[in-house]
Short mmCIF file of C-alpha atoms in Angstrom, two decimals:
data_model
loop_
_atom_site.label_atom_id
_atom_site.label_comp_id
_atom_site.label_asym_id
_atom_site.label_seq_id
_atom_site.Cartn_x
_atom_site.Cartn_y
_atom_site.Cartn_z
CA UNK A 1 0.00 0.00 0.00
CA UNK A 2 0.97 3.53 -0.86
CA UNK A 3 2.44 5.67 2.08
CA UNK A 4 0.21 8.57 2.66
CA UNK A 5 1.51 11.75 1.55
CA UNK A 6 2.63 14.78 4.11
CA UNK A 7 0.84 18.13 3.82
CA UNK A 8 3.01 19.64 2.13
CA UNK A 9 3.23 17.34 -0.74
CA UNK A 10 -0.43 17.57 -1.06
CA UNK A 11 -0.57 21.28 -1.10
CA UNK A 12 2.17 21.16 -3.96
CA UNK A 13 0.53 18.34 -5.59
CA UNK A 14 -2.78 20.71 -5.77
CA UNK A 15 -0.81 24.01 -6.33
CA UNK A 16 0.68 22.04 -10.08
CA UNK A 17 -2.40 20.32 -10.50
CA UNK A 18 -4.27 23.83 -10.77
CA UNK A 19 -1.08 25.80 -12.66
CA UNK A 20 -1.32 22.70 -15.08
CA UNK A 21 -5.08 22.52 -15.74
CA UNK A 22 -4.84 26.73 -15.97
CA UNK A 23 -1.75 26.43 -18.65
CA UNK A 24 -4.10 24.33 -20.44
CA UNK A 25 -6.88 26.55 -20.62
CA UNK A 26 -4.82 29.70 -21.74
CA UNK A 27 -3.11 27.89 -24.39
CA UNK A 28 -5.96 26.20 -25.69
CA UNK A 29 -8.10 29.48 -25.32
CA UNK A 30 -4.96 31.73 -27.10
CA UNK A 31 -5.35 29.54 -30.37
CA UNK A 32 -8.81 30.54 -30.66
CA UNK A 33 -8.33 34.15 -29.99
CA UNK A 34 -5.18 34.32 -31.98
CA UNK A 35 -6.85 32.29 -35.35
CA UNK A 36 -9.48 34.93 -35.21
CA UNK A 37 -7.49 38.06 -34.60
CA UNK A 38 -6.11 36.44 -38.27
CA UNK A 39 -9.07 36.07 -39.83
CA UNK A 40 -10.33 39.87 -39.09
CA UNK A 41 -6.60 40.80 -40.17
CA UNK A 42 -7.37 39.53 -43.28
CA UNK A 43 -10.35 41.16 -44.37
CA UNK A 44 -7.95 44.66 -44.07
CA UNK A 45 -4.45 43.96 -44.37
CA UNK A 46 -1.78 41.02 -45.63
CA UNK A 47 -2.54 37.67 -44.27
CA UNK A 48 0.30 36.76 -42.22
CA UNK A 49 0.55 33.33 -44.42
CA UNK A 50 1.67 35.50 -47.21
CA UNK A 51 4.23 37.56 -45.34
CA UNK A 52 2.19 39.93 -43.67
CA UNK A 53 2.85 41.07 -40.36
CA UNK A 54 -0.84 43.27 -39.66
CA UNK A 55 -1.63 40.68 -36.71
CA UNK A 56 1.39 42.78 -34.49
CA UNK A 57 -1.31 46.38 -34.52
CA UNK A 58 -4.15 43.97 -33.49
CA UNK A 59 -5.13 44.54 -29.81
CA UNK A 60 -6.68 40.74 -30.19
CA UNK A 61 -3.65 38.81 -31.84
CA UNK A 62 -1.54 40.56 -28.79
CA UNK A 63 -4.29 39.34 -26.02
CA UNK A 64 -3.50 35.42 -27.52
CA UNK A 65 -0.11 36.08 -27.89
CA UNK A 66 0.10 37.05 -23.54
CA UNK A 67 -2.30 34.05 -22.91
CA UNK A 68 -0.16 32.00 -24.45
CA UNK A 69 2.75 33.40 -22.90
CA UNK A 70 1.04 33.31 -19.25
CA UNK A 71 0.34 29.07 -20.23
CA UNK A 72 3.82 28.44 -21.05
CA UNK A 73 5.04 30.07 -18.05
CA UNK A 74 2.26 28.27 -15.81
CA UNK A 75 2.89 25.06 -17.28
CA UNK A 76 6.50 25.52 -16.32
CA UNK A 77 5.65 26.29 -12.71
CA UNK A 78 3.68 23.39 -12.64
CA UNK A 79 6.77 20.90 -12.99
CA UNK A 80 8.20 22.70 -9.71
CA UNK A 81 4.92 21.40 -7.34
CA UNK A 82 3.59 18.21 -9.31
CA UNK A 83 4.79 15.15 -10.72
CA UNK A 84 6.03 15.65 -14.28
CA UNK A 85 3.82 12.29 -14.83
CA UNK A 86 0.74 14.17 -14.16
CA UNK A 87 1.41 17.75 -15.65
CA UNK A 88 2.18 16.53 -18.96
CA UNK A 89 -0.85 14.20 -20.03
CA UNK A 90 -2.61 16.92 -18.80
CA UNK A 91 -1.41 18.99 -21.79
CA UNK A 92 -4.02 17.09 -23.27
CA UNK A 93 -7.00 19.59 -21.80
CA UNK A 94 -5.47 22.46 -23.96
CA UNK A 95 -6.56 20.79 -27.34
CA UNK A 96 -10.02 20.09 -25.23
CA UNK A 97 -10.06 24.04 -24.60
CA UNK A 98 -8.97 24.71 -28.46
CA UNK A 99 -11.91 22.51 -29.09
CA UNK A 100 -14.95 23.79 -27.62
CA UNK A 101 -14.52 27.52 -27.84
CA UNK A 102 -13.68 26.96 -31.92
CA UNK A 103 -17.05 25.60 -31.93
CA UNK A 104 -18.56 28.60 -30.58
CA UNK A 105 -16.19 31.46 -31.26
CA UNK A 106 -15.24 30.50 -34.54
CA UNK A 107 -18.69 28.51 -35.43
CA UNK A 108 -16.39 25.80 -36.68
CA UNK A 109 -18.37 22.38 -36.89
CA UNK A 110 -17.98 19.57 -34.07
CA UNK A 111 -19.00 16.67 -34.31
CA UNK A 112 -20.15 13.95 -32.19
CA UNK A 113 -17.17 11.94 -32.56
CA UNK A 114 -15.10 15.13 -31.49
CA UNK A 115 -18.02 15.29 -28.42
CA UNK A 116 -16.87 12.21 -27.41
CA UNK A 117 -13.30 12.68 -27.96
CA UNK A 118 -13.65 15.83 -25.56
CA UNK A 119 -15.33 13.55 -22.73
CA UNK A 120 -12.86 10.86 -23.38
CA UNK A 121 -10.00 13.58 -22.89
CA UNK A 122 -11.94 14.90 -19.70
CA UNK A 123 -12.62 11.28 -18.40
CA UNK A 124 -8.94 10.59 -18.46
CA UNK A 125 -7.51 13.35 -17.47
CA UNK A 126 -9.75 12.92 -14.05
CA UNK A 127 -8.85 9.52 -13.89
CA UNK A 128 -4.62 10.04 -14.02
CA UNK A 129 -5.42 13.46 -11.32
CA UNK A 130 -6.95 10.24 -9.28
CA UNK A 131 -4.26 7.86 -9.18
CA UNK A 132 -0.82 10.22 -10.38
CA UNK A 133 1.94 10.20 -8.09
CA UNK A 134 1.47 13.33 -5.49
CA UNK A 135 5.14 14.02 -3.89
CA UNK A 136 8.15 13.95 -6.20
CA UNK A 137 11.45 11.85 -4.59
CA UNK A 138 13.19 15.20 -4.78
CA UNK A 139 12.80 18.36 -3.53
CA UNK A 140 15.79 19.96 -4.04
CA UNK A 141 18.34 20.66 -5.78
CA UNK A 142 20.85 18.52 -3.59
CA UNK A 143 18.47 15.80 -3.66
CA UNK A 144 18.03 16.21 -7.51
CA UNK A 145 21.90 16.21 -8.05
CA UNK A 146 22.06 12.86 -6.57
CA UNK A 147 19.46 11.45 -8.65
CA UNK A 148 21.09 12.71 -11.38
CA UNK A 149 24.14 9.97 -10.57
CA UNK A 150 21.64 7.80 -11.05
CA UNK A 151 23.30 4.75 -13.46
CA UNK A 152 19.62 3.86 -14.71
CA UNK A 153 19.11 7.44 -15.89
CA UNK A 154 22.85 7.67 -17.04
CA UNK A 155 22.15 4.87 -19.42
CA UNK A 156 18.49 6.54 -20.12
CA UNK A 157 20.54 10.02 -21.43
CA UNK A 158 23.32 8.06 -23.15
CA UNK A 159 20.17 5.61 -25.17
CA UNK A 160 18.31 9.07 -26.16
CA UNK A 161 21.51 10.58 -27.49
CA UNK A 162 22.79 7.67 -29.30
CA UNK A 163 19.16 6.70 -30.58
CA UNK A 164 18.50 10.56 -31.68
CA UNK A 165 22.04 11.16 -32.81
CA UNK A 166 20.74 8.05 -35.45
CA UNK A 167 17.92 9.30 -36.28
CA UNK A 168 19.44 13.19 -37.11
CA UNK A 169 22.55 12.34 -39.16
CA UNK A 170 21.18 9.06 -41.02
CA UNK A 171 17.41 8.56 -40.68
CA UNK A 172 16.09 12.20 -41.08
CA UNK A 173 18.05 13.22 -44.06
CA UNK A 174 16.73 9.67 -46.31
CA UNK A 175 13.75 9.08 -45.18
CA UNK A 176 12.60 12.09 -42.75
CA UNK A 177 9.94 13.32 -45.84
CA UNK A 178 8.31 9.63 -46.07
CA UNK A 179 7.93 8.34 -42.68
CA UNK A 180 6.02 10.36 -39.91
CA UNK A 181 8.11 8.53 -37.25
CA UNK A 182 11.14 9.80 -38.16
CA UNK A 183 10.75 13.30 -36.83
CA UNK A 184 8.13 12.37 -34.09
CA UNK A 185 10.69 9.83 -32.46
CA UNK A 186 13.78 13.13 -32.69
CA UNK A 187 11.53 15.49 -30.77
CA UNK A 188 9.55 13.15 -27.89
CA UNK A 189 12.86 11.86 -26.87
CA UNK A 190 14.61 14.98 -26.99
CA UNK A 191 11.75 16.70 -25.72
CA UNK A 192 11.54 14.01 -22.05
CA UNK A 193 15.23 15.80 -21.38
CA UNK A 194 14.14 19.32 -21.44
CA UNK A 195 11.00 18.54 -19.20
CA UNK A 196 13.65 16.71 -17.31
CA UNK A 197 15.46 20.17 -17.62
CA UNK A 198 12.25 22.20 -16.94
CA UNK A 199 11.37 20.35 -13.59
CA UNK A 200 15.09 20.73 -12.49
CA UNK A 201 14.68 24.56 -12.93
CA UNK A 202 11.18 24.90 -11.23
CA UNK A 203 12.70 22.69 -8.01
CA UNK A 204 15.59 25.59 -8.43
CA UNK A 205 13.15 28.40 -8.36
CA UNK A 206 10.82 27.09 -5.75
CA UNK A 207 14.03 26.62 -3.74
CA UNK A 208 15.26 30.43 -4.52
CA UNK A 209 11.88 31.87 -3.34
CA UNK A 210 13.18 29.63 -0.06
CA UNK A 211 16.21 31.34 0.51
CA UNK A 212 18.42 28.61 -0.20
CA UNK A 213 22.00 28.97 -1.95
CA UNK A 214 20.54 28.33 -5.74
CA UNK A 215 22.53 30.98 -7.91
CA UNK A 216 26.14 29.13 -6.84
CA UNK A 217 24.61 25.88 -7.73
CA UNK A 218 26.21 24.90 -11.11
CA UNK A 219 23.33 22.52 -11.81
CA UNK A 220 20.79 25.66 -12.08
CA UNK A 221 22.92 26.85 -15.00
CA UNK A 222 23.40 23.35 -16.40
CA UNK A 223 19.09 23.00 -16.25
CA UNK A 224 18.72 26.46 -18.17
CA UNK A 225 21.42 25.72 -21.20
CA UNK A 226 19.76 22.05 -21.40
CA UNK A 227 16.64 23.42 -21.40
CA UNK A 228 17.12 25.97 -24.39
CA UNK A 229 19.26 23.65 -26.10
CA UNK A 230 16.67 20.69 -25.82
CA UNK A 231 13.13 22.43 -26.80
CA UNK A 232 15.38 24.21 -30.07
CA UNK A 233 16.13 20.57 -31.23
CA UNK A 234 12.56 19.83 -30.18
CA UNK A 235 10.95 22.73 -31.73
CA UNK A 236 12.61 22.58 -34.92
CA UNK A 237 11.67 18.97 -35.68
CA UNK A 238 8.19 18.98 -34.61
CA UNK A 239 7.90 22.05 -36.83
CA UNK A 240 9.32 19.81 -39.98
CA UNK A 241 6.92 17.15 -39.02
CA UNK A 242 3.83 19.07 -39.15
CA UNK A 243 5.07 21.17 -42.42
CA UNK A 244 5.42 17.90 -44.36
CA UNK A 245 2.71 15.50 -42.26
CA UNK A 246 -1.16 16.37 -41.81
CA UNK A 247 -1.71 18.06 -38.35
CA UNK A 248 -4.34 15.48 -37.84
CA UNK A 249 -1.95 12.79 -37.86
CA UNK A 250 1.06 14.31 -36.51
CA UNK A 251 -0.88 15.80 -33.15
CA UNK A 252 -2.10 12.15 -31.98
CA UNK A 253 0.97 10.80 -32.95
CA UNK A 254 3.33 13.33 -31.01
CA UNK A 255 1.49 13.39 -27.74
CA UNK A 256 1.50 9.54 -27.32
CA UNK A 257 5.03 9.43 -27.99
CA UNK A 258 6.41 12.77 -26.40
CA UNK A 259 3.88 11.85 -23.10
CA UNK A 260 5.33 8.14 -23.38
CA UNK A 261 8.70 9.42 -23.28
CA UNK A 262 8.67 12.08 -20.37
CA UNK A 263 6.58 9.21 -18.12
CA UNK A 264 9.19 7.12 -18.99
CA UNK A 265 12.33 9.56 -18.15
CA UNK A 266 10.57 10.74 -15.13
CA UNK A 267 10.04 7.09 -13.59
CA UNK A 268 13.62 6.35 -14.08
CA UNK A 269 14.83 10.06 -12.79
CA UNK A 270 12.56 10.65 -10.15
CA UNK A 271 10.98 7.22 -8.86
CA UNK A 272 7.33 8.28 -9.05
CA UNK A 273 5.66 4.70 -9.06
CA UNK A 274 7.67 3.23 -6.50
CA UNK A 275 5.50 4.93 -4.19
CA UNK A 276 2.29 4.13 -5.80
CA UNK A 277 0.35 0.37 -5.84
CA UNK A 278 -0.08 -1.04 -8.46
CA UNK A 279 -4.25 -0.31 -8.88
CA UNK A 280 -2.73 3.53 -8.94
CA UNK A 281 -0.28 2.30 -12.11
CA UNK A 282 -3.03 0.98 -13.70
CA UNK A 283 -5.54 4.01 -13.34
CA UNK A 284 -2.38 5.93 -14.40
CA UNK A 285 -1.65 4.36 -17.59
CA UNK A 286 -6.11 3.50 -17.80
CA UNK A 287 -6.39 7.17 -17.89
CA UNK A 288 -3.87 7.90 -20.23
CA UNK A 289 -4.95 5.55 -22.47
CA UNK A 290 -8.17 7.16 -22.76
CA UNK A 291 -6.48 10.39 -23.17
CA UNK A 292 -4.98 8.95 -26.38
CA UNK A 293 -8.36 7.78 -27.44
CA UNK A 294 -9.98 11.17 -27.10
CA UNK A 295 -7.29 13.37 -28.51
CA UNK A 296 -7.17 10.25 -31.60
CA UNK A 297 -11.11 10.88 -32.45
CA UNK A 298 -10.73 14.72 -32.36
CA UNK A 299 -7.87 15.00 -34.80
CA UNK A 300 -8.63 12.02 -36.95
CA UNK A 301 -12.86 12.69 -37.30
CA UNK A 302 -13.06 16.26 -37.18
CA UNK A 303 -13.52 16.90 -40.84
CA UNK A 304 -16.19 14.55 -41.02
CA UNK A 305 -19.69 15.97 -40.78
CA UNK A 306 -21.68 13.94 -38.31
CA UNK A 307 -23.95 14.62 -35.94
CA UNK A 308 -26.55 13.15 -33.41
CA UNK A 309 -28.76 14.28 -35.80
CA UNK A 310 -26.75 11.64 -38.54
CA UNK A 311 -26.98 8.92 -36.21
CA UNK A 312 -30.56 8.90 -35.90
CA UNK A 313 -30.93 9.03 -39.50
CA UNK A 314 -28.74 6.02 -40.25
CA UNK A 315 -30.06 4.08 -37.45
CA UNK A 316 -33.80 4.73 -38.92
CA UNK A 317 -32.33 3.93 -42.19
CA UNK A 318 -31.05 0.47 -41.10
CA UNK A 319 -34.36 0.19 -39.40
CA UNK A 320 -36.75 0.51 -42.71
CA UNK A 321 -34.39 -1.70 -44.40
CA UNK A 322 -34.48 -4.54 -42.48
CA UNK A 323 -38.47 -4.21 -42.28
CA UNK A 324 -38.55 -4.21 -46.02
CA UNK A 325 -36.38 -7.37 -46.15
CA UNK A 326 -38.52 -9.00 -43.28
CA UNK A 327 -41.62 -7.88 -45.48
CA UNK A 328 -40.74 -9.19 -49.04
CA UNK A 329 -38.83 -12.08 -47.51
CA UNK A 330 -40.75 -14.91 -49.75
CA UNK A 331 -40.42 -12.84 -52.96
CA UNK A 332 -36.60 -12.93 -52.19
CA UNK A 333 -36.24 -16.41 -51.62
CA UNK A 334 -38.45 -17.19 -55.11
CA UNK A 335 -36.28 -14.53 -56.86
CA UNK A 336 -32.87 -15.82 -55.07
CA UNK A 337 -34.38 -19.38 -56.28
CA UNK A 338 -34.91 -18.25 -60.08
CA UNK A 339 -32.11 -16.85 -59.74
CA UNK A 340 -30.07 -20.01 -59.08
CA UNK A 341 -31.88 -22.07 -61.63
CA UNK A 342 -30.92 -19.56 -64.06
CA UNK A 343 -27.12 -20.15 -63.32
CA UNK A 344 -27.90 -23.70 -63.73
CA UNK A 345 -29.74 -23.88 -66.95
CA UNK A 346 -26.71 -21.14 -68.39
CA UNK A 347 -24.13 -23.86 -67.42
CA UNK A 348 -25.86 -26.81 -69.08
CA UNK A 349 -25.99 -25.19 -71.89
CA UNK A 350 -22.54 -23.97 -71.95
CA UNK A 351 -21.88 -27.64 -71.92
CA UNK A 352 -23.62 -28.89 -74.51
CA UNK A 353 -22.55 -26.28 -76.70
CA UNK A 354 -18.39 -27.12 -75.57
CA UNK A 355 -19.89 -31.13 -76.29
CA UNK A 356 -21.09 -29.83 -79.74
CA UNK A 357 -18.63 -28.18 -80.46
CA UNK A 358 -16.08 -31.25 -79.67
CA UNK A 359 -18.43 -33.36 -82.06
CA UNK A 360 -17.29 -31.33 -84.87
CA UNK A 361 -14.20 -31.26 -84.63
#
């Protein structure tokens, strides 16, 4: 059995939990306000897809651009207080956000298949707040520093540079524009190290605001130049990915392996499950899984015009046809019964015309 968290740990457990599930709802919401500051740009100026830069004198564009700005910077202050296991799945809840209010603010169509993708995503999401880790095995920066000896994660950092290294110099440049994996595998595994780096900064801030000796640490500096070195190799390959690959593959795609690979990294780093049972793992990966399900019929469906409206229809339709079967089923058996004989009678004859024909000759 799990041992039962201090207060403290819950308080920071509940003080990421809300920074996360606030990071998600200003990014997701600054998409929406930032697509339509670009679509009232364009009725009056260059559209910023044609080199057009009207969106930076639009009040609108610039209230996206801060909530963004305020979701990234949440999100990072997140890592500091939870478990990076639960912040980043939670990610998940920004597409949710980008979801919804595009069906209202922009009027764009969704359907019931993106419904129930958005209930899936909320489903799961409340599932992996229910059974995530809630205290992280460090707290510190000393404490991080000797987890950081670790051989496991050693080997963990050696496999992602050796694996990525591959992919970059010999993969990428043959078959990078063919397969989708390619540039999806570059960035998730990169992209584990700079949450990695990330939560290894927010322990070094929360531990600044504490008074404790963080500036003469040499493993704050070493967080911040992985950090921007990590999310640049990141950024740049996700970016190729979704300029060659369809968004609505290469967003389902990315979060299943990018999540994968920061649960995986943080496990090894930070010994989350050891302190959880195994019904907790379970619900963990459960509620992931269902994540991946939801965010899979948003992006994959979502040009597809369906609604409940649809379903009735073709559920009425299926109805009335099998009635009309069940209702003209002996005229189907007498015509499926002509119809055999007529086979038969065609193939006799095709005999004795091959027989006649043989007699001829």
């Amino acid at each position: 059995m799990a041992p039962t968290p201090d207060p403290n740990s819950m308080r920071d457990f509940y003080i990421g939990l809300t920074l996360a599930v606030s990071s998600s709802v200003f990014i997701g919401s600054s998409f929406i306000i930032k697509k339509k500051a670009l679509i009232k740009i364009s009725t009056y100026a260059t559209r910023a897809g044609d080199g057009g830069y009207g969106y930076l004198k639009e009040w609108l564009w610039w209230t996206g651009f801060f909530l963004l700005s305020f979701g990234e910077l949440f999100n990072f202050v997140a890592y500091a207080f939870a478990p990076a296991t639960l912040v980043t799945p939670l990610g998940a809840l920004s597409v949710l956000v980008a979801a919804v209010m595009s069906s209202y603010v922009l009027k764009e169509a969704l359907n019931v298949l993106g419904k129930v993708g958005c209930l899936l995503c909320i489903m799961g999401s409340t599932v992996m707040v229910i059974h995530a880790p809630q205290e992280d095995a460090a707290n510190s920066l000393p404490e991080l520093g000797v987890r950081l000896k670790d051989p496991a994660f050693i080997t963990y950092i050696c496999l992602v540079f050796v694996v990525s290294g591959v992919m970059i110099f010999y993969y990428a440049p043959r078959y990078g524009q063919k397969n989708i994996l390619i540039y999806i595998t570059i960035c998730s595994i990169i992209g584990s190290l700079s949450v990695m780096a990330a939560k290894g900064l927010g322990i070094a801030l929360k531990d600044f605001f504490s008074g404790k000796p963080v500036l003469t640490n040499w493993l704050t500096y070493l967080f911040i130049l992985c950090l921007v070195t990590f999310i640049s190799i990141q950024m740049n390959y996700l970016n190729r990915a979704l300029d060659v690959f369809n968004t609505s593959v290469v967003t389902p795609i990315y979060y299943v392996f990018f999540t994968t690979s920061v649960i995986v990294a943080s496990a090894i780093l930070f010994q989350e499950w050891m302190t959880m049972d195994a019904g907790s793992v379970l619900g963990t990966l459960a509620g992931f899984a269902t994540i991946v399900c939801g965010i899979f019929l948003l992006h994959a469906f979502k040009d597809l015009n369906m609604g409940f409206k649809d379903l009735s229809n073709i559920t009425q339709k299926k109805e009335n046809r099998q009635n009309s079967i069940n209702d003209s089923s002996p005229n189907h058996v007498q015509d499926e019964t002509t119809f055999n004989s007529n086979i038969e009678t065609e193939a006799l004859l095709s005999n004795a015309e091959e027989g006649r024909a043989r007699d001829i000759d």
